[in-house]
Short mmCIF file of C-alpha atoms in Angstrom, two decimals:
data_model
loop_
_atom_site.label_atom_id
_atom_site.label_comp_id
_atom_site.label_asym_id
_atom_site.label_seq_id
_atom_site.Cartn_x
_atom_site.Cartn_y
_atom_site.Cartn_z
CA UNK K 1 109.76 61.91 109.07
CA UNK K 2 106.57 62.67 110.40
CA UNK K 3 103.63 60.82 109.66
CA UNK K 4 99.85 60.85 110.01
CA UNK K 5 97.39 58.08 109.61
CA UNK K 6 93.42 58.37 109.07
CA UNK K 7 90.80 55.63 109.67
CA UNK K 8 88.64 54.95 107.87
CA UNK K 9 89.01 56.31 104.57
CA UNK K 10 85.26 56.61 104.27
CA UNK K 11 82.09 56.44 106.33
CA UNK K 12 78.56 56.45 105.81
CA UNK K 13 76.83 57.34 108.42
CA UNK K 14 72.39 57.97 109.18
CA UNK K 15 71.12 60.85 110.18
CA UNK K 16 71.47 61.05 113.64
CA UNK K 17 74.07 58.03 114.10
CA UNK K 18 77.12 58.97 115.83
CA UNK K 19 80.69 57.98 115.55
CA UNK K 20 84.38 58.44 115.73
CA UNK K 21 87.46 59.76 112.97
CA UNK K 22 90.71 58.18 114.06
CA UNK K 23 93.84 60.30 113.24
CA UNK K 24 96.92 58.21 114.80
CA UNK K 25 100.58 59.87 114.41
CA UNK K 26 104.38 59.55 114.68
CA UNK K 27 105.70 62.70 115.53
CA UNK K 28 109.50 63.88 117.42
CA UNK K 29 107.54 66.08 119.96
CA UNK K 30 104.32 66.57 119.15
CA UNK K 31 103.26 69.90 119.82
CA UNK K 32 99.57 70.36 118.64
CA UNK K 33 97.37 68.54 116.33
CA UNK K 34 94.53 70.61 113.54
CA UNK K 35 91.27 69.27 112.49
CA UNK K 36 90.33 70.71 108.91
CA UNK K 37 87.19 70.21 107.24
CA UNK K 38 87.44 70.15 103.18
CA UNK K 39 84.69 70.14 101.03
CA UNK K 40 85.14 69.07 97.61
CA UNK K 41 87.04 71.12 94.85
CA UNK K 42 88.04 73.91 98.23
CA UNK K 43 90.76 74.27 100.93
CA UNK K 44 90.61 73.07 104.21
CA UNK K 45 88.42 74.69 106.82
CA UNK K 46 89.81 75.33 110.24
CA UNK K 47 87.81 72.70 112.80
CA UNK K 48 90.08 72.69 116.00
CA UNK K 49 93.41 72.88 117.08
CA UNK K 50 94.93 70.62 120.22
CA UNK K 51 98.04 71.14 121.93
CA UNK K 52 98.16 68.24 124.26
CA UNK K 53 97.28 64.85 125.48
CA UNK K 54 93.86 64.97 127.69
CA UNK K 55 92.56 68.14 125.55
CA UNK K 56 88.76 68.22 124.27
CA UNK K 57 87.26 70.95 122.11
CA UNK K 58 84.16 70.88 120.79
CA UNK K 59 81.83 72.68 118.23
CA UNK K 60 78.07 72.20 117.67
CA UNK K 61 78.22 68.53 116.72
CA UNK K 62 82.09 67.91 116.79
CA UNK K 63 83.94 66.87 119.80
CA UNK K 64 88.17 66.15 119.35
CA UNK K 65 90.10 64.53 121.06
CA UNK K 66 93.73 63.97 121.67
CA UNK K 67 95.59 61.48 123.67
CA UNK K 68 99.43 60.84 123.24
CA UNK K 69 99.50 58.48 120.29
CA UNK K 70 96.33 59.25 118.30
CA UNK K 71 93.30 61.74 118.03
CA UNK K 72 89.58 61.39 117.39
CA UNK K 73 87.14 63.39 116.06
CA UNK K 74 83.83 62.72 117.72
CA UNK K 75 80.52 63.29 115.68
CA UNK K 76 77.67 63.45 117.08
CA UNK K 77 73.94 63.28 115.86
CA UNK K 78 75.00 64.35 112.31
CA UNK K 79 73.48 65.85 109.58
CA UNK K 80 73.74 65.50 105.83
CA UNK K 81 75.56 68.99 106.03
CA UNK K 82 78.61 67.37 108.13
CA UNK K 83 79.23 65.39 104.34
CA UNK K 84 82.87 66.33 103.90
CA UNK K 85 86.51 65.09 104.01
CA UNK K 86 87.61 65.31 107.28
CA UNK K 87 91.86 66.10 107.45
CA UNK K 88 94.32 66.02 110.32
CA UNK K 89 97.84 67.56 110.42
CA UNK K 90 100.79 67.87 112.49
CA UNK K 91 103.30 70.49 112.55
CA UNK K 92 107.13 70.10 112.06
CA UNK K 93 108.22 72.67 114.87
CA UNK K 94 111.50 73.98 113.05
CA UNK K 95 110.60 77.48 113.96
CA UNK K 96 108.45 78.42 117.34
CA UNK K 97 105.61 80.22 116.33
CA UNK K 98 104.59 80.46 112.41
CA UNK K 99 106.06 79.13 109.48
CA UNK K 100 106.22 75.24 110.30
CA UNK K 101 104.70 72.54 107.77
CA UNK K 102 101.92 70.73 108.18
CA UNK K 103 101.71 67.10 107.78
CA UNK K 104 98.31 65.94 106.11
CA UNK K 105 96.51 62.43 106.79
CA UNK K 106 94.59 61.04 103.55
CA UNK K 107 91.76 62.02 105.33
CA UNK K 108 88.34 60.57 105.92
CA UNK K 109 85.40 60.91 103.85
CA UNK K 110 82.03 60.82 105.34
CA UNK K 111 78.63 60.78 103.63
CA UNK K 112 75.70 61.74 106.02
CA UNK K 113 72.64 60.36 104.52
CA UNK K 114 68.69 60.79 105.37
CA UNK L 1 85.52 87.38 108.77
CA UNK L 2 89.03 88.06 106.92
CA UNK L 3 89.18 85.38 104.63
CA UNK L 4 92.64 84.05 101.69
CA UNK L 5 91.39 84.70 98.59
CA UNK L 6 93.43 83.24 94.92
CA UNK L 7 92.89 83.88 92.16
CA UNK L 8 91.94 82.56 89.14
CA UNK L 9 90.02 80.00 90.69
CA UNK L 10 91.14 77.43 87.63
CA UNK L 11 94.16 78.23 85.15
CA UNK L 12 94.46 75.63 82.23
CA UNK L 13 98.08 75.57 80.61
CA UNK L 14 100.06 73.93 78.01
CA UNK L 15 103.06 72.05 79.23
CA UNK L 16 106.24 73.92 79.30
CA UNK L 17 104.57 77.57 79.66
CA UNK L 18 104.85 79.90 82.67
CA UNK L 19 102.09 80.17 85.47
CA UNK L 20 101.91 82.33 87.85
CA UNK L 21 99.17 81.79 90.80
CA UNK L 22 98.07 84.31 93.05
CA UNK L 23 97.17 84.74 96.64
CA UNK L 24 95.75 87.42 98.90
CA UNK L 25 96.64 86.39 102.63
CA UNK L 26 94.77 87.60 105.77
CA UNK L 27 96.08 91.06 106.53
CA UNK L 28 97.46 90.94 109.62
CA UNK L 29 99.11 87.73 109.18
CA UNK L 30 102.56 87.22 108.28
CA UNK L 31 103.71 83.60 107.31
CA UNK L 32 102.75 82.79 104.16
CA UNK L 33 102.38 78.77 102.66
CA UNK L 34 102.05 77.37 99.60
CA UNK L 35 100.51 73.27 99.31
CA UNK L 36 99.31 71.50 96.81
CA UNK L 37 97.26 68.42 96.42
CA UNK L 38 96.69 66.08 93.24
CA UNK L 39 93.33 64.49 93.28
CA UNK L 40 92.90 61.67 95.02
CA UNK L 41 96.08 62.58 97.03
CA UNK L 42 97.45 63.96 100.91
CA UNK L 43 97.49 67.84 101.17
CA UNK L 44 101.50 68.28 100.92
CA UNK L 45 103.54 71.25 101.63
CA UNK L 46 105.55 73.34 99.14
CA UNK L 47 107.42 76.31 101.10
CA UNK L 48 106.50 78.95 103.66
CA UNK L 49 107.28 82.26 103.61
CA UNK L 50 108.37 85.24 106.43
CA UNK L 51 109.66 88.58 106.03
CA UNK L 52 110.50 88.26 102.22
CA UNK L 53 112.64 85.13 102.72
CA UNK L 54 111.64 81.41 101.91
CA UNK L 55 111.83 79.55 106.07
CA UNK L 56 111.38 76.45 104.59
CA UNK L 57 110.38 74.79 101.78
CA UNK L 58 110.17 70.69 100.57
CA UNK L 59 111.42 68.33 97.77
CA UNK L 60 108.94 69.15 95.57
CA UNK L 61 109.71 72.90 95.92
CA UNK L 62 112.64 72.42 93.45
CA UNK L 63 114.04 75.39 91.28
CA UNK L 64 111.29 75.42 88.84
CA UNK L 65 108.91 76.84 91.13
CA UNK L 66 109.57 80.61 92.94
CA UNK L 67 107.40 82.62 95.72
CA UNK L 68 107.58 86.28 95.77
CA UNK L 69 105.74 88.90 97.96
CA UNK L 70 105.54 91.38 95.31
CA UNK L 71 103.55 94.45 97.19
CA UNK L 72 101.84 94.84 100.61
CA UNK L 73 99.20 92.20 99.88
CA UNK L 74 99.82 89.78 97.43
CA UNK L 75 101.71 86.42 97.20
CA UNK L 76 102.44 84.57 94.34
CA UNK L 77 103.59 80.79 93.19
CA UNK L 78 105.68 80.84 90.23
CA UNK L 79 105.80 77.51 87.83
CA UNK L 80 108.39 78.13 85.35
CA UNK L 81 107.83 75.80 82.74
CA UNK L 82 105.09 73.50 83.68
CA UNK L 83 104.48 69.62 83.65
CA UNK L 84 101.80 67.24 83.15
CA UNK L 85 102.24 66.25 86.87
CA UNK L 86 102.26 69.54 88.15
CA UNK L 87 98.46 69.06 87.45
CA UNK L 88 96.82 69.95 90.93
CA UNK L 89 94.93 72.10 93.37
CA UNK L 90 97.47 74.50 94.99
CA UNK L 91 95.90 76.04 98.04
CA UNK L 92 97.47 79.08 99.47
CA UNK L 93 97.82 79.53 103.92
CA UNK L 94 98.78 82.59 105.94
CA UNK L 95 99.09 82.71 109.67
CA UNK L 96 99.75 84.68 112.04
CA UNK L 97 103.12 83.49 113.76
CA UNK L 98 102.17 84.14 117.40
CA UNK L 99 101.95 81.49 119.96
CA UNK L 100 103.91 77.88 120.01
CA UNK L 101 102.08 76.75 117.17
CA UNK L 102 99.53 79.42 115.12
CA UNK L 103 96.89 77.85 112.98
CA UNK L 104 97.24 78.31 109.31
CA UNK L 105 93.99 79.22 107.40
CA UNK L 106 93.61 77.81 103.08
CA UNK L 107 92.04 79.62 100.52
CA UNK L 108 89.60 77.80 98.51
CA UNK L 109 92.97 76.81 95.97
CA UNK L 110 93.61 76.92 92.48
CA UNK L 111 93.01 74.47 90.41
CA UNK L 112 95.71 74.16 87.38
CA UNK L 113 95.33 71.61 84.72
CA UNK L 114 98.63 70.99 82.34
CA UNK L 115 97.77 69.70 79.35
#
């Protein structure tokens, strides 16, 4: 069974101070990892997707990561509009292509303040 | 930017009754998902969906709940006769199915209270 790990559950966070998601993982084959963004009461929001160890992506303040047992999700300089719940998931490759589950983390919840 | 749309953003019920919650996928994809997630809780997986056939679907998906494609755009979740803990959001995916692994994109979920 697949299984996904966040850390910390929440962080508060300055304007402006930078700092790291952990999303850690057991997977048979891993073959990508997602980044979501979820604000409350809505669905996810497509951040990133990685499909290997040693692969970066970034996006105005976000930076992920992804080594073999874990990934980060780098934020940098934030701003009270990065306040969200911030979700990794794994796919369970029965099918190549579409139609595999995802594997949700808890998530993490960080508050940006002024 | 093509967006999933559901609808009705919140659906109150009694327990026992019938729901039926809807979903409008991006057009050109062509897997189709179904999650849920009670407050406080992970995001968990119900079933996907490809060429009018269930691929896969989880423990939770038992036979109280059905999918159905029933035109060109529309996807529905079916509760048959609804629990208290069937209280949750229920966000609806669609991706595309090209590449090793596609990305699948939510709609902004339905909330559905049982009372």
């Amino acid at each position: 069974e697949d299984q996904v790990t966040q850390s910390p559950e929440a962080l508060r966070l300055q304007e402006g101070e930078s700092s790291s998601l952990n999303c850690s993982y057991t997977v048979s084959g891993l073959r990508g990892l997602f980044w979501y963004r979820q604000d409350p009461g809505k669905g996810p929001e497509f951040l990133f997707t990685l499909y290997s160890a040693g692969e970066e992506k970034e996006k105005e303040r976000l930076k992920a990561t992804l080594t073999k047992k874990e990934s980060f999700l780098h934020i940098t300089a934030p701003k009270p509009e990065d306040s969200a719940t911030y979700l990794c998931a794994v796919p369970r490759l029965k099918y190549a292509g579409g139609g595999n589950k995802l594997t949700f983390g808890t998530g993490t919840q960080l508050k940006v303040e002024l | 930017e093509p967006e999933v749309t559901q609808t009705p953003s919140h659906q109150v019920t009694q327990m026992g009754q019938e729901v039926i919650l809807r979903c409008v996928p991006i057009s050109n994809h062509l897997y189709f998902y179904w999650y849920r997630q009670i407050l406080g809780q992970k995001v968990e997986f119900l079933v996907s969906f490809y060429n009018n056939e269930i691929s896969e679907k989880s423990e939770i998906f038992d036979d109280q709940f059905s999918v159905e494609r029933p035109d060109g755009s529309n996807f529905t979740l079916k509760i048959r006769s609804t629990k208290l803990e069937d209280s949750a959001m229920y966000f609806c995916a669609s991706s595309t199915g090209t590449g090793a692994v596609d990305t699948q994109y939510f709609g902004p979920g339905t909330r559905l209270t049982v009372l």
